[in-house]
């Protein structure tokens, strides 16, 4: 992890140090976030065919040279698949998500846990999850091995998980390995217990 973090620092300014991911879904809203490294502009997010550029809130991440960009998209239609484009520092990345249905409707979700201490043997499972085209990914905790180490988040979770994070809503639980300043900031969760509806299912996420 230290070697990977040094490589990332040597690479210099990076608009998408952590690629975009989607959280906090409702029938009419969603939160898109990503992390930049170094001195890059705040960027924007556009959704579907709408040319409106949504400006993110930008916050410094402690003990790093990185910043969190976060956009809450509102006024969306229930049960609708959306493509979005995040633009930052002259680069852009695309992703997709589906808003929660307003009432009963079939949907697919995946559950995973203990992605800590990532090794390549886990990647085929992550790739299989991506092929399931699930609307929601629930993570039951221990996203990283040492949540207080900044490099763990990119190396152990966000980079390997980009295959499914780019097209599903992420709903994580807080694990005992995830302590430190980054879990609440990256995932916008404080306190660490919450619930949400998706169609006629009610998800309860506990600390």
PDB file of C-alpha atoms in Angstrom:
ATOM      1  CA  UNK A   1       0.000   0.000   0.000  1.00  0.00           C
ATOM      2  CA  UNK A   2       2.843   2.416   0.790  1.00  0.00           C
ATOM      3  CA  UNK A   3       4.427   1.682  -2.601  1.00  0.00           C
ATOM      4  CA  UNK A   4       1.136   2.303  -4.407  1.00  0.00           C
ATOM      5  CA  UNK A   5       0.595   5.539  -2.492  1.00  0.00           C
ATOM      6  CA  UNK A   6       4.094   6.746  -3.433  1.00  0.00           C
ATOM      7  CA  UNK A   7       3.411   5.908  -7.082  1.00  0.00           C
ATOM      8  CA  UNK A   8       0.160   7.876  -6.918  1.00  0.00           C
ATOM      9  CA  UNK A   9       1.919  10.905  -5.409  1.00  0.00           C
ATOM     10  CA  UNK A  10       4.681  10.785  -8.019  1.00  0.00           C
ATOM     11  CA  UNK A  11       2.057  10.744 -10.763  1.00  0.00           C
ATOM     12  CA  UNK A  12       1.129  14.314  -9.788  1.00  0.00           C
ATOM     13  CA  UNK A  13      -2.233  15.993 -10.312  1.00  0.00           C
ATOM     14  CA  UNK A  14      -5.013  13.495 -11.010  1.00  0.00           C
ATOM     15  CA  UNK A  15      -8.650  14.580 -11.510  1.00  0.00           C
ATOM     16  CA  UNK A  16      -9.880  11.065 -10.695  1.00  0.00           C
ATOM     17  CA  UNK A  17      -7.592   9.663  -8.022  1.00  0.00           C
ATOM     18  CA  UNK A  18     -10.726   7.773  -6.931  1.00  0.00           C
ATOM     19  CA  UNK A  19     -13.218   7.307  -9.755  1.00  0.00           C
ATOM     20  CA  UNK A  20     -16.887   8.364  -9.373  1.00  0.00           C
ATOM     21  CA  UNK A  21     -19.308   6.335  -7.276  1.00  0.00           C
ATOM     22  CA  UNK A  22     -22.994   6.758  -6.364  1.00  0.00           C
ATOM     23  CA  UNK A  23     -24.642   6.614  -2.937  1.00  0.00           C
ATOM     24  CA  UNK A  24     -27.732   7.763  -1.017  1.00  0.00           C
ATOM     25  CA  UNK A  25     -30.284   6.811  -3.636  1.00  0.00           C
ATOM     26  CA  UNK A  26     -33.977   7.763  -3.364  1.00  0.00           C
ATOM     27  CA  UNK A  27     -36.752   7.748  -5.982  1.00  0.00           C
ATOM     28  CA  UNK A  28     -35.822  11.320  -6.946  1.00  0.00           C
ATOM     29  CA  UNK A  29     -32.180  11.881  -5.931  1.00  0.00           C
ATOM     30  CA  UNK A  30     -28.666  10.431  -5.808  1.00  0.00           C
ATOM     31  CA  UNK A  31     -25.203  11.500  -4.615  1.00  0.00           C
ATOM     32  CA  UNK A  32     -22.223  11.264  -7.000  1.00  0.00           C
ATOM     33  CA  UNK A  33     -18.714  11.622  -5.545  1.00  0.00           C
ATOM     34  CA  UNK A  34     -15.098  11.280  -6.606  1.00  0.00           C
ATOM     35  CA  UNK A  35     -11.654  12.243  -5.307  1.00  0.00           C
ATOM     36  CA  UNK A  36      -9.021  14.361  -7.048  1.00  0.00           C
ATOM     37  CA  UNK A  37      -5.326  14.633  -6.216  1.00  0.00           C
ATOM     38  CA  UNK A  38      -3.361  17.863  -6.379  1.00  0.00           C
ATOM     39  CA  UNK A  39      -4.463  21.147  -7.888  1.00  0.00           C
ATOM     40  CA  UNK A  40      -7.336  20.529 -10.261  1.00  0.00           C
ATOM     41  CA  UNK A  41     -10.589  22.498 -10.733  1.00  0.00           C
ATOM     42  CA  UNK A  42     -13.804  21.466  -9.025  1.00  0.00           C
ATOM     43  CA  UNK A  43     -15.415  20.008 -12.155  1.00  0.00           C
ATOM     44  CA  UNK A  44     -19.086  19.187 -12.766  1.00  0.00           C
ATOM     45  CA  UNK A  45     -21.614  16.413 -13.338  1.00  0.00           C
ATOM     46  CA  UNK A  46     -24.162  16.154 -16.151  1.00  0.00           C
ATOM     47  CA  UNK A  47     -26.987  13.599 -16.255  1.00  0.00           C
ATOM     48  CA  UNK A  48     -28.440  11.927 -19.342  1.00  0.00           C
ATOM     49  CA  UNK A  49     -29.297  14.295 -22.172  1.00  0.00           C
ATOM     50  CA  UNK A  50     -29.567  17.258 -19.805  1.00  0.00           C
ATOM     51  CA  UNK A  51     -26.706  19.660 -20.471  1.00  0.00           C
ATOM     52  CA  UNK A  52     -27.045  21.260 -17.019  1.00  0.00           C
ATOM     53  CA  UNK A  53     -23.663  21.170 -15.269  1.00  0.00           C
ATOM     54  CA  UNK A  54     -24.059  20.440 -11.563  1.00  0.00           C
ATOM     55  CA  UNK A  55     -21.178  21.910  -9.554  1.00  0.00           C
ATOM     56  CA  UNK A  56     -19.849  19.783  -6.683  1.00  0.00           C
ATOM     57  CA  UNK A  57     -19.113  20.705  -3.131  1.00  0.00           C
ATOM     58  CA  UNK A  58     -15.371  20.262  -2.578  1.00  0.00           C
ATOM     59  CA  UNK A  59     -13.738  19.322   0.736  1.00  0.00           C
ATOM     60  CA  UNK A  60     -10.133  18.670   1.720  1.00  0.00           C
ATOM     61  CA  UNK A  61      -9.312  15.162   2.946  1.00  0.00           C
ATOM     62  CA  UNK A  62      -7.130  15.135   6.087  1.00  0.00           C
ATOM     63  CA  UNK A  63      -3.433  14.249   5.826  1.00  0.00           C
ATOM     64  CA  UNK A  64      -3.601  14.018   2.033  1.00  0.00           C
ATOM     65  CA  UNK A  65      -3.206  16.278  -0.999  1.00  0.00           C
ATOM     66  CA  UNK A  66      -6.638  15.074  -2.161  1.00  0.00           C
ATOM     67  CA  UNK A  67     -10.090  16.628  -2.285  1.00  0.00           C
ATOM     68  CA  UNK A  68     -13.543  15.045  -2.248  1.00  0.00           C
ATOM     69  CA  UNK A  69     -15.995  16.275  -4.892  1.00  0.00           C
ATOM     70  CA  UNK A  70     -19.653  15.575  -4.102  1.00  0.00           C
ATOM     71  CA  UNK A  71     -22.821  16.379  -6.072  1.00  0.00           C
ATOM     72  CA  UNK A  72     -26.404  15.686  -4.972  1.00  0.00           C
ATOM     73  CA  UNK A  73     -28.591  15.211  -8.055  1.00  0.00           C
ATOM     74  CA  UNK A  74     -32.246  16.076  -7.423  1.00  0.00           C
ATOM     75  CA  UNK A  75     -35.462  16.166  -9.417  1.00  0.00           C
ATOM     76  CA  UNK A  76     -34.926  12.698 -10.902  1.00  0.00           C
ATOM     77  CA  UNK A  77     -37.676  10.295 -11.950  1.00  0.00           C
ATOM     78  CA  UNK A  78     -38.408   7.165  -9.838  1.00  0.00           C
ATOM     79  CA  UNK A  79     -37.297   3.770 -11.092  1.00  0.00           C
ATOM     80  CA  UNK A  80     -35.315   5.290 -13.947  1.00  0.00           C
ATOM     81  CA  UNK A  81     -31.877   4.342 -15.280  1.00  0.00           C
ATOM     82  CA  UNK A  82     -29.558   7.325 -15.669  1.00  0.00           C
ATOM     83  CA  UNK A  83     -26.156   7.775 -17.236  1.00  0.00           C
ATOM     84  CA  UNK A  84     -23.980  10.544 -15.867  1.00  0.00           C
ATOM     85  CA  UNK A  85     -20.688  12.143 -16.814  1.00  0.00           C
ATOM     86  CA  UNK A  86     -18.264  13.552 -14.234  1.00  0.00           C
ATOM     87  CA  UNK A  87     -15.845  16.093 -15.698  1.00  0.00           C
ATOM     88  CA  UNK A  88     -12.793  17.352 -13.828  1.00  0.00           C
ATOM     89  CA  UNK A  89      -9.422  18.771 -14.814  1.00  0.00           C
ATOM     90  CA  UNK A  90      -9.941  18.239 -18.531  1.00  0.00           C
ATOM     91  CA  UNK A  91     -10.928  14.594 -18.145  1.00  0.00           C
ATOM     92  CA  UNK A  92     -14.305  12.892 -17.872  1.00  0.00           C
ATOM     93  CA  UNK A  93     -15.663   9.532 -16.757  1.00  0.00           C
ATOM     94  CA  UNK A  94     -19.085   8.012 -17.275  1.00  0.00           C
ATOM     95  CA  UNK A  95     -21.189   5.925 -14.940  1.00  0.00           C
ATOM     96  CA  UNK A  96     -24.771   4.875 -14.431  1.00  0.00           C
ATOM     97  CA  UNK A  97     -27.328   4.203 -11.698  1.00  0.00           C
ATOM     98  CA  UNK A  98     -31.031   3.554 -11.307  1.00  0.00           C
ATOM     99  CA  UNK A  99     -33.217   5.556  -8.952  1.00  0.00           C
ATOM    100  CA  UNK A 100     -35.329   3.666  -6.443  1.00  0.00           C
ATOM    101  CA  UNK A 101     -38.806   2.659  -7.664  1.00  0.00           C
ATOM    102  CA  UNK A 102     -41.695   4.579  -6.147  1.00  0.00           C
ATOM    103  CA  UNK A 103     -43.485   1.311  -5.327  1.00  0.00           C
ATOM    104  CA  UNK A 104     -43.135  -2.471  -5.664  1.00  0.00           C
ATOM    105  CA  UNK A 105     -40.898  -3.470  -8.567  1.00  0.00           C
ATOM    106  CA  UNK A 106     -38.417  -6.294  -9.223  1.00  0.00           C
ATOM    107  CA  UNK A 107     -34.733  -5.425  -8.797  1.00  0.00           C
ATOM    108  CA  UNK A 108     -31.386  -7.114  -8.166  1.00  0.00           C
ATOM    109  CA  UNK A 109     -28.835  -6.387  -5.467  1.00  0.00           C
ATOM    110  CA  UNK A 110     -25.534  -7.951  -4.439  1.00  0.00           C
ATOM    111  CA  UNK A 111     -23.973  -8.295  -0.991  1.00  0.00           C
ATOM    112  CA  UNK A 112     -20.240  -8.434  -0.293  1.00  0.00           C
ATOM    113  CA  UNK A 113     -18.009  -7.980   2.747  1.00  0.00           C
ATOM    114  CA  UNK A 114     -14.421  -8.091   3.979  1.00  0.00           C
ATOM    115  CA  UNK A 115     -12.755  -6.722   0.871  1.00  0.00           C
ATOM    116  CA  UNK A 116      -9.884  -5.726   3.186  1.00  0.00           C
ATOM    117  CA  UNK A 117      -6.345  -6.851   2.301  1.00  0.00           C
ATOM    118  CA  UNK A 118      -7.261  -7.068  -1.381  1.00  0.00           C
ATOM    119  CA  UNK A 119      -5.494  -9.718  -3.431  1.00  0.00           C
ATOM    120  CA  UNK A 120      -5.976 -10.539  -7.130  1.00  0.00           C
ATOM    121  CA  UNK A 121      -7.876 -13.718  -6.247  1.00  0.00           C
ATOM    122  CA  UNK A 122     -10.837 -11.515  -5.298  1.00  0.00           C
ATOM    123  CA  UNK A 123     -11.080  -9.790  -8.677  1.00  0.00           C
ATOM    124  CA  UNK A 124     -13.013 -12.545 -10.524  1.00  0.00           C
ATOM    125  CA  UNK A 125     -15.764 -12.279  -7.885  1.00  0.00           C
ATOM    126  CA  UNK A 126     -15.906  -8.499  -8.269  1.00  0.00           C
ATOM    127  CA  UNK A 127     -16.061  -8.873 -12.052  1.00  0.00           C
ATOM    128  CA  UNK A 128     -18.901 -11.399 -11.684  1.00  0.00           C
ATOM    129  CA  UNK A 129     -20.783  -8.924  -9.486  1.00  0.00           C
ATOM    130  CA  UNK A 130     -20.401  -6.302 -12.205  1.00  0.00           C
ATOM    131  CA  UNK A 131     -21.905  -8.666 -14.762  1.00  0.00           C
ATOM    132  CA  UNK A 132     -24.980  -9.172 -12.555  1.00  0.00           C
ATOM    133  CA  UNK A 133     -26.024  -5.574 -13.359  1.00  0.00           C
ATOM    134  CA  UNK A 134     -27.395  -5.147  -9.842  1.00  0.00           C
ATOM    135  CA  UNK A 135     -29.013  -1.835  -8.957  1.00  0.00           C
ATOM    136  CA  UNK A 136     -27.603  -1.833  -5.400  1.00  0.00           C
ATOM    137  CA  UNK A 137     -24.371  -3.170  -3.872  1.00  0.00           C
ATOM    138  CA  UNK A 138     -24.508  -3.658  -0.090  1.00  0.00           C
ATOM    139  CA  UNK A 139     -21.142  -3.942   1.676  1.00  0.00           C
ATOM    140  CA  UNK A 140     -21.350  -5.447   5.178  1.00  0.00           C
ATOM    141  CA  UNK A 141     -18.118  -3.891   6.462  1.00  0.00           C
ATOM    142  CA  UNK A 142     -14.325  -4.118   6.597  1.00  0.00           C
ATOM    143  CA  UNK A 143     -13.981  -2.283   3.318  1.00  0.00           C
ATOM    144  CA  UNK A 144     -10.278  -1.816   4.075  1.00  0.00           C
ATOM    145  CA  UNK A 145      -7.801  -3.477   6.399  1.00  0.00           C
ATOM    146  CA  UNK A 146      -6.602  -0.220   7.994  1.00  0.00           C
ATOM    147  CA  UNK A 147      -9.173   2.496   7.466  1.00  0.00           C
ATOM    148  CA  UNK A 148      -6.915   5.201   8.912  1.00  0.00           C
ATOM    149  CA  UNK A 149      -4.396   4.701   6.066  1.00  0.00           C
ATOM    150  CA  UNK A 150      -5.343   6.797   3.056  1.00  0.00           C
ATOM    151  CA  UNK A 151      -3.734   4.483   0.489  1.00  0.00           C
ATOM    152  CA  UNK A 152      -5.875   1.531   1.597  1.00  0.00           C
ATOM    153  CA  UNK A 153      -9.074   3.061   0.221  1.00  0.00           C
ATOM    154  CA  UNK A 154      -7.875   3.376  -3.343  1.00  0.00           C
ATOM    155  CA  UNK A 155      -5.713   0.242  -3.501  1.00  0.00           C
ATOM    156  CA  UNK A 156      -7.925  -2.175  -1.580  1.00  0.00           C
ATOM    157  CA  UNK A 157     -11.396  -1.055  -2.564  1.00  0.00           C
ATOM    158  CA  UNK A 158     -12.139   1.732  -5.019  1.00  0.00           C
ATOM    159  CA  UNK A 159      -9.798   0.678  -7.841  1.00  0.00           C
ATOM    160  CA  UNK A 160     -10.646  -3.057  -7.742  1.00  0.00           C
ATOM    161  CA  UNK A 161     -14.347  -2.281  -7.273  1.00  0.00           C
ATOM    162  CA  UNK A 162     -14.664   0.234 -10.104  1.00  0.00           C
ATOM    163  CA  UNK A 163     -16.075  -2.543 -12.319  1.00  0.00           C
ATOM    164  CA  UNK A 164     -19.330  -2.535 -10.315  1.00  0.00           C
ATOM    165  CA  UNK A 165     -19.205   0.870  -8.610  1.00  0.00           C
ATOM    166  CA  UNK A 166     -19.505   2.601 -11.983  1.00  0.00           C
ATOM    167  CA  UNK A 167     -22.984   1.163 -12.571  1.00  0.00           C
ATOM    168  CA  UNK A 168     -24.624   0.511  -9.192  1.00  0.00           C
ATOM    169  CA  UNK A 169     -25.556   2.348  -6.010  1.00  0.00           C
ATOM    170  CA  UNK A 170     -23.210   1.643  -3.084  1.00  0.00           C
ATOM    171  CA  UNK A 171     -24.612   1.088   0.438  1.00  0.00           C
ATOM    172  CA  UNK A 172     -21.844   0.288   2.967  1.00  0.00           C
ATOM    173  CA  UNK A 173     -21.854  -0.719   6.616  1.00  0.00           C
ATOM    174  CA  UNK A 174     -19.085   0.383   8.978  1.00  0.00           C
ATOM    175  CA  UNK A 175     -16.715  -2.441   9.920  1.00  0.00           C
ATOM    176  CA  UNK A 176     -14.242  -2.573  12.794  1.00  0.00           C
ATOM    177  CA  UNK A 177     -11.336  -2.214  10.313  1.00  0.00           C
ATOM    178  CA  UNK A 178     -12.801   0.928   8.743  1.00  0.00           C
ATOM    179  CA  UNK A 179     -11.971   3.355  11.572  1.00  0.00           C
ATOM    180  CA  UNK A 180     -10.302   6.670  10.855  1.00  0.00           C
ATOM    181  CA  UNK A 181     -11.300   9.948   9.217  1.00  0.00           C
ATOM    182  CA  UNK A 182     -11.997   8.633   5.712  1.00  0.00           C
ATOM    183  CA  UNK A 183     -15.077   6.412   6.079  1.00  0.00           C
ATOM    184  CA  UNK A 184     -17.456   9.229   7.111  1.00  0.00           C
ATOM    185  CA  UNK A 185     -15.996  11.704   4.629  1.00  0.00           C
ATOM    186  CA  UNK A 186     -15.778   9.491   1.543  1.00  0.00           C
ATOM    187  CA  UNK A 187     -19.134   7.850   2.144  1.00  0.00           C
ATOM    188  CA  UNK A 188     -21.029  10.801   3.604  1.00  0.00           C
ATOM    189  CA  UNK A 189     -22.189   8.766   6.586  1.00  0.00           C
ATOM    190  CA  UNK A 190     -22.423  10.040  10.143  1.00  0.00           C
ATOM    191  CA  UNK A 191     -23.754   8.362  12.216  1.00  0.00           C
ATOM    192  CA  UNK A 192     -22.860   4.983  10.747  1.00  0.00           C
ATOM    193  CA  UNK A 193     -26.356   3.487  10.921  1.00  0.00           C
ATOM    194  CA  UNK A 194     -29.092   4.304   8.438  1.00  0.00           C
ATOM    195  CA  UNK A 195     -31.853   2.773   6.347  1.00  0.00           C
ATOM    196  CA  UNK A 196     -33.329   3.264   2.909  1.00  0.00           C
ATOM    197  CA  UNK A 197     -36.139   1.966   0.724  1.00  0.00           C
ATOM    198  CA  UNK A 198     -35.693   0.486  -2.720  1.00  0.00           C
ATOM    199  CA  UNK A 199     -39.044  -0.509  -4.174  1.00  0.00           C
ATOM    200  CA  UNK A 200     -40.900  -2.525  -1.541  1.00  0.00           C
ATOM    201  CA  UNK A 201     -37.664  -3.556   0.228  1.00  0.00           C
ATOM    202  CA  UNK A 202     -36.409  -1.762   3.336  1.00  0.00           C
ATOM    203  CA  UNK A 203     -32.651  -1.998   3.969  1.00  0.00           C
ATOM    204  CA  UNK A 204     -31.337  -1.403   7.501  1.00  0.00           C
ATOM    205  CA  UNK A 205     -27.586  -0.811   7.774  1.00  0.00           C
ATOM    206  CA  UNK A 206     -26.119  -1.085  11.288  1.00  0.00           C
ATOM    207  CA  UNK A 207     -22.757  -0.126  12.760  1.00  0.00           C
TER     208      UNK A 207
END
